[in-house]
Amino acid sequence: MATPRRRSPYLRMEWIDAETGAVGWLVVDSLVQGMATGGTRMRAGCTVDEVADLAYGMSNKTAAFDLPVGGAKGGIDFDPKDPRAVDVLTRFCDAMRPYLDRHWVTAEDLGVTQDLIDTVFARLGMAQSYHAAIARSDDPAATTARVMAGLHAHAPGGALGDVIGGFGVARAVLAAARATGRSPRETTVAVQGVGTMGGGTAFYLHQAGSRVVALADAAGTLYDPEGLDVPALLDTRNRFGEMDRDQVPASVQRLPREALLSTTCDVLVPAAVSYAITADNCAAIDAAIVVEAANAPTTIDAELDLTARGIAVVPDFIANAGAVAWAWWLLLGWVGDDYRDSFSLLDAQMTSKVTALVAGWRPSDGPIRWAADVSATVRNPEPLVVP
């Protein structure tokens, strides 16, 4: 099977902050009905190629879940811990206002929480980061109220808008495990990253009875072969997704951050930075399945190596697409502020897609990504109507 051909994005735009020198980009990979969706990230070292890769992935996500929108991404090369970061993000969004007004729906991503980006949008008089879609509504005020109610609705583990992505990844992990003959309670998992996505994934896997044996944050890896007390550890996190080592039980081993990737487990979940798994470190991976919770966490050459070893890699644009799919279901009024409706719909869709991909996969077919890639699909959905 041939690797899907990569087309050029619809638009690339560079921005330079006059006050700090920070550089940012908007890449619109595709437009559907004049709209594209994708979060905005901020990290020191972010590049335009990274943003373009992520925008391409967003086109795949929206196509895979049959959403009436194309793919885009924003990125800023700046440290989100810098006290000037909020102002940098505000100026970036202000510069992108023509696209945010009409064409680009954005949201949280690495280094940018949903609350933060909503605060920035409120500063700019746009109320909420789904502004471009909400503006198409016959009653923008009512749509904004529905969206905000859904985002902040209570769910096990936190606010629904914060945990829905992790819930989707957890269901992808469980579906992949079942497709390879493992029950939830027989499945051991290592999760790299305990931010919104990684933390949610670990929480719901623990809740399902799986044994989360390793968690990693910027300070290192916490490991216990008997299984970690995930909820207790997550409760110690600060706003940057780092666990308080003073509250870690003495029985838990403290290992270097990079040790997470070599943890012996059934499923490895990279849920932190892009390009975490490379040709230089992929040989150390000791898992049967990799489920990509982060955006673009595995380089192409590393994925080919893992595939050759018989390790199934469930691609990011399937495994972590739950957050964007749910956001559009919320916008379109298909779900509301009852988390059970959202969990039920996402569970059904994620389980179906992952099971179909993993159950029929053989290493000789090439990476699962090749079979799952639908970014080139020409879509002519019904006219987008936001109620």
Short mmCIF file of C-alpha atoms in Angstrom, two decimals:
data_model
loop_
_atom_site.label_atom_id
_atom_site.label_comp_id
_atom_site.label_asym_id
_atom_site.label_seq_id
_atom_site.Cartn_x
_atom_site.Cartn_y
_atom_site.Cartn_z
CA MET A 1 0.00 0.00 0.00
CA ALA A 2 1.39 3.40 -0.95
CA THR A 3 1.86 6.26 1.48
CA PRO A 4 -0.94 8.85 1.00
CA ARG A 5 0.27 11.85 -0.99
CA ARG A 6 0.63 15.05 1.02
CA ARG A 7 -0.87 18.10 -0.67
CA SER A 8 0.04 21.72 -0.01
CA PRO A 9 -2.00 23.59 2.63
CA TYR A 10 -4.59 26.15 1.62
CA LEU A 11 -2.85 28.98 3.50
CA ARG A 12 0.24 29.69 5.63
CA MET A 13 0.60 32.99 7.47
CA GLU A 14 3.47 34.21 9.68
CA TRP A 15 3.17 36.78 12.45
CA ILE A 16 5.95 38.48 14.44
CA ASP A 17 5.17 40.09 17.78
CA ALA A 18 6.56 43.62 17.79
CA GLU A 19 7.00 43.64 21.58
CA THR A 20 8.72 40.30 22.27
CA GLY A 21 9.89 39.06 18.88
CA ALA A 22 7.81 35.91 19.28
CA VAL A 23 6.90 34.29 15.96
CA GLY A 24 3.53 32.69 15.30
CA TRP A 25 1.80 30.99 12.41
CA LEU A 26 -1.64 30.13 11.18
CA VAL A 27 -1.80 27.21 8.75
CA VAL A 28 -5.15 26.43 7.15
CA ASP A 29 -4.76 23.00 5.62
CA SER A 30 -8.27 22.77 4.18
CA LEU A 31 -11.56 24.65 4.14
CA VAL A 32 -14.97 22.98 4.11
CA GLN A 33 -17.90 25.34 3.65
CA GLY A 34 -15.48 28.18 4.25
CA MET A 35 -14.44 26.96 7.69
CA ALA A 36 -11.54 25.17 9.38
CA THR A 37 -10.94 24.11 12.96
CA GLY A 38 -7.85 23.48 15.07
CA GLY A 39 -6.31 24.58 18.35
CA THR A 40 -3.59 27.13 19.05
CA ARG A 41 -0.44 25.94 20.79
CA MET A 42 2.37 27.85 22.45
CA ARG A 43 5.78 26.40 23.19
CA ALA A 44 9.38 27.50 22.93
CA GLY A 45 10.77 25.98 19.74
CA CYS A 46 7.49 25.67 17.85
CA THR A 47 8.04 25.75 14.06
CA VAL A 48 5.93 26.39 10.98
CA ASP A 49 6.51 22.82 9.80
CA GLU A 50 5.14 21.54 13.10
CA VAL A 51 2.05 23.73 12.75
CA ALA A 52 1.56 22.55 9.16
CA ASP A 53 1.80 18.89 10.24
CA LEU A 54 -0.80 19.53 12.93
CA ALA A 55 -3.13 21.33 10.51
CA TYR A 56 -2.91 18.37 8.14
CA GLY A 57 -3.79 16.12 11.04
CA MET A 58 -6.84 18.28 11.76
CA SER A 59 -8.06 17.75 8.19
CA ASN A 60 -7.78 14.02 8.83
CA LYS A 61 -9.66 14.29 12.14
CA THR A 62 -12.56 16.25 10.73
CA ALA A 63 -12.83 13.93 7.73
CA ALA A 64 -12.55 10.75 9.80
CA PHE A 65 -15.42 11.87 12.04
CA ASP A 66 -17.40 13.35 9.12
CA LEU A 67 -17.47 16.87 10.54
CA PRO A 68 -18.63 19.74 8.29
CA VAL A 69 -15.36 21.68 8.61
CA GLY A 70 -11.75 21.59 7.40
CA GLY A 71 -8.47 21.58 9.33
CA ALA A 72 -6.19 24.34 10.61
CA LYS A 73 -3.73 25.05 13.42
CA GLY A 74 -2.16 28.01 15.16
CA GLY A 75 1.26 27.96 16.80
CA ILE A 76 3.47 30.43 18.64
CA ASP A 77 7.19 30.02 19.37
CA PHE A 78 7.14 31.32 22.96
CA ASP A 79 7.41 29.90 26.49
CA PRO A 80 3.87 29.59 27.95
CA LYS A 81 5.33 29.98 31.46
CA ASP A 82 6.69 33.45 30.60
CA PRO A 83 4.60 36.13 32.40
CA ARG A 84 4.14 37.89 29.04
CA ALA A 85 2.55 34.81 27.43
CA VAL A 86 -1.08 35.90 27.83
CA ASP A 87 -0.36 39.23 26.17
CA VAL A 88 1.52 37.49 23.35
CA LEU A 89 -1.43 35.17 22.78
CA THR A 90 -3.81 38.15 22.84
CA ARG A 91 -1.83 40.02 20.19
CA PHE A 92 -1.59 36.88 18.03
CA CYS A 93 -5.35 36.36 18.13
CA ASP A 94 -5.94 40.04 17.43
CA ALA A 95 -3.70 39.81 14.34
CA MET A 96 -5.63 36.73 13.20
CA ARG A 97 -8.98 38.40 13.82
CA PRO A 98 -10.15 38.37 10.16
CA TYR A 99 -9.81 34.56 10.12
CA LEU A 100 -11.14 34.06 13.64
CA ASP A 101 -14.17 36.17 12.76
CA ARG A 102 -15.20 34.18 9.71
CA HIS A 103 -13.16 31.07 8.95
CA TRP A 104 -11.12 29.61 11.83
CA VAL A 105 -12.53 27.99 14.97
CA THR A 106 -9.74 27.46 17.49
CA ALA A 107 -9.42 25.97 20.97
CA GLU A 108 -6.89 24.77 23.52
CA ASP A 109 -3.67 22.98 22.64
CA LEU A 110 -0.23 22.43 24.13
CA GLY A 111 0.63 25.37 26.41
CA VAL A 112 -2.80 26.99 26.00
CA THR A 113 -5.80 25.98 28.12
CA GLN A 114 -9.39 26.47 27.00
CA ASP A 115 -9.99 28.91 29.86
CA LEU A 116 -6.97 30.94 28.77
CA ILE A 117 -7.97 31.20 25.14
CA ASP A 118 -11.55 32.04 26.12
CA THR A 119 -10.17 34.81 28.35
CA VAL A 120 -8.23 36.17 25.37
CA PHE A 121 -11.31 36.03 23.14
CA ALA A 122 -13.33 37.88 25.79
CA ARG A 123 -10.62 40.56 25.89
CA LEU A 124 -11.02 40.98 22.15
CA GLY A 125 -14.81 41.15 22.32
CA MET A 126 -15.42 37.73 20.72
CA ALA A 127 -16.85 35.98 23.82
CA GLN A 128 -15.65 32.43 23.11
CA SER A 129 -13.10 30.66 20.92
CA TYR A 130 -15.77 28.96 18.78
CA HIS A 131 -16.66 32.50 17.69
CA ALA A 132 -16.55 31.95 13.90
CA ALA A 133 -19.07 29.08 14.05
CA ILE A 134 -21.23 30.77 16.69
CA ALA A 135 -21.42 33.87 14.46
CA ARG A 136 -23.29 31.75 11.88
CA SER A 137 -26.04 30.98 14.36
CA ASP A 138 -29.46 32.61 14.16
CA ASP A 139 -29.13 33.28 17.90
CA PRO A 140 -25.43 33.69 18.80
CA ALA A 141 -26.20 34.46 22.45
CA ALA A 142 -28.16 31.23 22.91
CA THR A 143 -25.51 29.20 21.08
CA THR A 144 -22.76 30.71 23.23
CA ALA A 145 -24.74 29.83 26.35
CA ARG A 146 -25.15 26.22 25.17
CA VAL A 147 -21.47 25.90 24.33
CA MET A 148 -20.33 27.36 27.64
CA ALA A 149 -22.73 25.10 29.56
CA GLY A 150 -21.36 22.06 27.77
CA LEU A 151 -17.72 23.04 28.25
CA HIS A 152 -18.17 23.56 31.99
CA ALA A 153 -20.61 20.72 32.68
CA HIS A 154 -19.60 18.34 35.46
CA ALA A 155 -18.19 14.96 34.47
CA PRO A 156 -16.25 12.36 36.44
CA GLY A 157 -12.70 13.70 36.47
CA GLY A 158 -13.45 17.37 35.85
CA ALA A 159 -15.21 19.81 33.54
CA LEU A 160 -16.58 18.06 30.45
CA GLY A 161 -14.68 20.30 28.03
CA ASP A 162 -11.42 19.50 29.81
CA VAL A 163 -11.80 15.72 30.04
CA ILE A 164 -13.66 14.70 26.88
CA GLY A 165 -10.45 14.36 24.82
CA GLY A 166 -8.85 12.08 27.40
CA PHE A 167 -12.03 10.03 27.65
CA GLY A 168 -11.89 9.49 23.89
CA VAL A 169 -8.24 8.38 24.02
CA ALA A 170 -9.05 5.99 26.87
CA ARG A 171 -11.80 4.41 24.77
CA ALA A 172 -9.33 4.12 21.87
CA VAL A 173 -6.86 2.33 24.17
CA LEU A 174 -9.51 -0.09 25.42
CA ALA A 175 -10.78 -0.78 21.90
CA ALA A 176 -7.26 -1.47 20.62
CA ALA A 177 -6.58 -3.73 23.61
CA ARG A 178 -9.78 -5.72 23.07
CA ALA A 179 -9.04 -6.05 19.35
CA THR A 180 -5.77 -7.75 20.30
CA GLY A 181 -7.33 -10.04 22.90
CA ARG A 182 -6.84 -8.02 26.10
CA SER A 183 -9.59 -7.17 28.56
CA PRO A 184 -9.47 -3.81 30.36
CA ARG A 185 -8.30 -5.37 33.61
CA GLU A 186 -5.58 -7.31 31.84
CA THR A 187 -4.20 -4.19 30.15
CA THR A 188 -1.19 -2.29 31.47
CA VAL A 189 -0.59 1.26 30.27
CA ALA A 190 2.15 3.91 30.42
CA VAL A 191 1.13 7.53 29.76
CA GLN A 192 3.58 10.27 28.79
CA GLY A 193 2.11 13.57 29.92
CA VAL A 194 -0.48 14.40 32.59
CA GLY A 195 -1.95 17.58 31.16
CA THR A 196 -5.52 17.81 29.94
CA MET A 197 -5.20 14.97 27.44
CA GLY A 198 -2.79 12.65 29.23
CA GLY A 199 -4.35 13.17 32.64
CA GLY A 200 -7.84 12.49 31.32
CA THR A 201 -6.64 9.37 29.52
CA ALA A 202 -4.99 8.00 32.65
CA PHE A 203 -8.01 8.83 34.82
CA TYR A 204 -10.52 7.00 32.63
CA LEU A 205 -8.25 4.00 32.09
CA HIS A 206 -7.83 3.72 35.86
CA GLN A 207 -11.60 4.04 36.22
CA ALA A 208 -12.09 1.20 33.70
CA GLY A 209 -9.85 -1.08 35.76
CA SER A 210 -6.72 -0.97 33.61
CA ARG A 211 -3.38 -0.81 35.42
CA VAL A 212 -1.60 2.48 34.74
CA VAL A 213 1.98 1.55 35.66
CA ALA A 214 3.78 4.75 34.62
CA LEU A 215 3.05 8.46 34.33
CA ALA A 216 5.54 11.06 33.15
CA ASP A 217 5.61 14.84 33.38
CA ALA A 218 8.36 17.39 32.80
CA ALA A 219 10.07 16.39 36.07
CA GLY A 220 10.34 12.67 35.34
CA THR A 221 8.53 9.33 35.33
CA LEU A 222 6.60 7.80 38.22
CA TYR A 223 6.50 4.00 38.04
CA ASP A 224 4.80 1.23 39.98
CA PRO A 225 4.36 -2.20 38.34
CA GLU A 226 1.39 -2.84 40.65
CA GLY A 227 -0.40 0.24 39.30
CA LEU A 228 -0.41 3.91 40.30
CA ASP A 229 -3.15 5.68 42.25
CA VAL A 230 -3.94 7.88 39.27
CA PRO A 231 -6.66 10.13 40.78
CA ALA A 232 -4.50 10.91 43.82
CA LEU A 233 -1.49 11.80 41.65
CA LEU A 234 -3.55 13.95 39.30
CA ASP A 235 -4.90 15.89 42.26
CA THR A 236 -1.35 17.09 42.99
CA ARG A 237 -0.85 18.73 39.56
CA ASN A 238 -0.11 22.41 39.19
CA ARG A 239 -1.46 24.53 36.34
CA PHE A 240 1.38 23.41 34.07
CA GLY A 241 0.48 19.72 34.42
CA GLU A 242 3.31 18.80 36.80
CA MET A 243 2.78 16.47 39.78
CA ASP A 244 3.93 17.45 43.28
CA ARG A 245 6.75 15.02 44.19
CA ASP A 246 6.29 15.81 47.89
CA GLN A 247 2.95 13.98 47.74
CA VAL A 248 4.14 10.89 45.86
CA PRO A 249 4.11 7.67 47.96
CA ALA A 250 7.51 6.24 48.85
CA SER A 251 6.60 2.96 47.13
CA VAL A 252 6.48 4.69 43.73
CA GLN A 253 9.74 4.64 41.78
CA ARG A 254 11.04 7.96 40.44
CA LEU A 255 12.74 7.53 37.10
CA PRO A 256 14.07 9.89 34.41
CA ARG A 257 11.47 11.38 32.08
CA GLU A 258 12.75 9.41 29.08
CA ALA A 259 12.29 6.10 30.96
CA LEU A 260 8.57 6.27 30.23
CA LEU A 261 9.06 5.24 26.61
CA SER A 262 10.90 2.03 27.57
CA THR A 263 8.35 0.97 30.19
CA THR A 264 7.20 -2.63 29.73
CA CYS A 265 3.44 -2.41 29.15
CA ASP A 266 0.68 -3.44 26.79
CA VAL A 267 -0.15 0.08 25.60
CA LEU A 268 2.07 3.16 25.43
CA VAL A 269 0.27 6.50 25.24
CA PRO A 270 2.42 9.50 24.18
CA ALA A 271 0.30 12.43 25.37
CA ALA A 272 2.81 15.26 25.68
CA VAL A 273 4.87 16.90 22.94
CA SER A 274 5.06 16.32 19.19
CA TYR A 275 7.87 14.14 17.82
CA ALA A 276 8.49 12.39 21.16
CA ILE A 277 9.07 9.00 19.51
CA THR A 278 11.92 9.12 17.00
CA ALA A 279 14.26 6.83 15.12
CA ASP A 280 16.76 7.35 17.95
CA ASN A 281 14.53 6.08 20.77
CA CYS A 282 11.85 3.87 19.20
CA ALA A 283 13.94 0.70 19.59
CA ALA A 284 13.52 1.02 23.37
CA ILE A 285 9.72 0.83 23.20
CA ASP A 286 8.46 -2.32 24.94
CA ALA A 287 4.72 -2.19 24.22
CA ALA A 288 2.42 -4.06 21.87
CA ILE A 289 0.37 -0.98 20.98
CA VAL A 290 1.03 2.76 20.76
CA VAL A 291 -2.03 5.01 20.97
CA GLU A 292 -1.20 8.60 20.01
CA ALA A 293 -2.86 11.05 22.38
CA ALA A 294 -0.55 13.95 21.53
CA ASN A 295 -0.58 15.53 18.10
CA ALA A 296 2.12 14.07 15.81
CA PRO A 297 4.08 12.36 18.61
CA THR A 298 5.75 9.80 16.33
CA THR A 299 8.07 10.63 13.45
CA ILE A 300 7.53 8.87 10.13
CA ASP A 301 10.70 6.81 10.30
CA ALA A 302 9.98 5.74 13.89
CA GLU A 303 6.46 4.65 12.93
CA LEU A 304 7.85 2.53 10.09
CA ASP A 305 10.29 0.91 12.52
CA LEU A 306 7.54 0.18 15.06
CA THR A 307 5.32 -1.26 12.35
CA ALA A 308 8.10 -3.56 11.17
CA ARG A 309 8.39 -4.85 14.74
CA GLY A 310 4.66 -5.64 14.78
CA ILE A 311 3.72 -2.76 17.09
CA ALA A 312 0.33 -1.27 16.18
CA VAL A 313 0.33 2.54 16.16
CA VAL A 314 -3.17 4.01 16.40
CA PRO A 315 -2.74 7.44 14.77
CA ASP A 316 -3.43 10.72 16.52
CA PHE A 317 -6.09 11.87 14.07
CA ILE A 318 -8.24 8.97 15.20
CA ALA A 319 -7.26 8.44 18.84
CA ASN A 320 -7.28 12.07 20.00
CA ALA A 321 -10.02 13.38 17.71
CA GLY A 322 -12.68 13.04 20.40
CA ALA A 323 -12.22 16.61 21.61
CA VAL A 324 -12.75 18.23 18.21
CA ALA A 325 -15.58 15.87 17.27
CA TRP A 326 -17.34 16.59 20.54
CA ALA A 327 -16.85 20.37 20.15
CA TRP A 328 -18.69 20.28 16.84
CA TRP A 329 -21.39 17.97 18.17
CA LEU A 330 -21.89 20.56 20.92
CA LEU A 331 -21.96 23.44 18.44
CA LEU A 332 -24.50 21.62 16.27
CA GLY A 333 -26.69 20.79 19.26
CA TRP A 334 -26.23 17.00 19.04
CA VAL A 335 -25.08 16.89 22.66
CA GLY A 336 -25.52 19.26 25.57
CA ASP A 337 -24.51 19.57 29.19
CA ASP A 338 -25.23 15.95 30.24
CA TYR A 339 -21.86 14.22 30.11
CA ARG A 340 -23.50 10.80 29.74
CA ASP A 341 -24.83 11.68 26.28
CA SER A 342 -21.39 12.91 25.18
CA PHE A 343 -19.58 9.88 26.61
CA SER A 344 -22.03 7.47 25.00
CA LEU A 345 -21.75 8.99 21.51
CA LEU A 346 -17.95 9.30 21.63
CA ASP A 347 -17.51 5.80 23.03
CA ALA A 348 -19.59 4.30 20.22
CA GLN A 349 -17.77 6.16 17.45
CA MET A 350 -14.24 5.75 18.83
CA THR A 351 -14.68 2.07 19.63
CA SER A 352 -16.06 1.34 16.17
CA LYS A 353 -13.28 3.16 14.32
CA VAL A 354 -10.36 1.80 16.36
CA THR A 355 -11.66 -1.76 16.41
CA ALA A 356 -12.04 -1.78 12.63
CA LEU A 357 -8.50 -0.47 12.14
CA VAL A 358 -6.68 -2.69 14.65
CA ALA A 359 -8.59 -5.96 14.33
CA GLY A 360 -7.86 -6.28 10.62
CA TRP A 361 -4.32 -4.92 10.69
CA ARG A 362 -1.17 -6.82 9.80
CA PRO A 363 2.36 -5.35 9.92
CA SER A 364 2.81 -6.21 6.24
CA ASP A 365 -0.01 -3.75 5.45
CA GLY A 366 2.19 -0.87 6.57
CA PRO A 367 1.34 1.67 9.31
CA ILE A 368 -2.29 1.83 10.39
CA ARG A 369 -2.09 5.55 9.56
CA TRP A 370 -2.05 4.72 5.84
CA ALA A 371 -5.35 2.88 5.98
CA ALA A 372 -6.92 5.49 8.27
CA ASP A 373 -5.84 8.57 6.27
CA VAL A 374 -8.88 10.20 4.64
CA SER A 375 -7.54 13.74 4.36
CA ALA A 376 -7.79 13.68 0.57
CA THR A 377 -11.49 12.79 0.63
CA VAL A 378 -13.60 15.34 -1.22
CA ARG A 379 -16.41 16.30 1.12
CA ASN A 380 -19.66 17.99 0.20
CA PRO A 381 -21.59 17.96 3.46
CA GLU A 382 -25.00 19.44 4.01
CA PRO A 383 -24.93 23.22 4.55
CA LEU A 384 -23.52 24.05 7.97
CA VAL A 385 -26.35 25.23 10.21
CA VAL A 386 -25.46 26.11 13.79
CA PRO A 387 -28.68 26.25 15.81
#
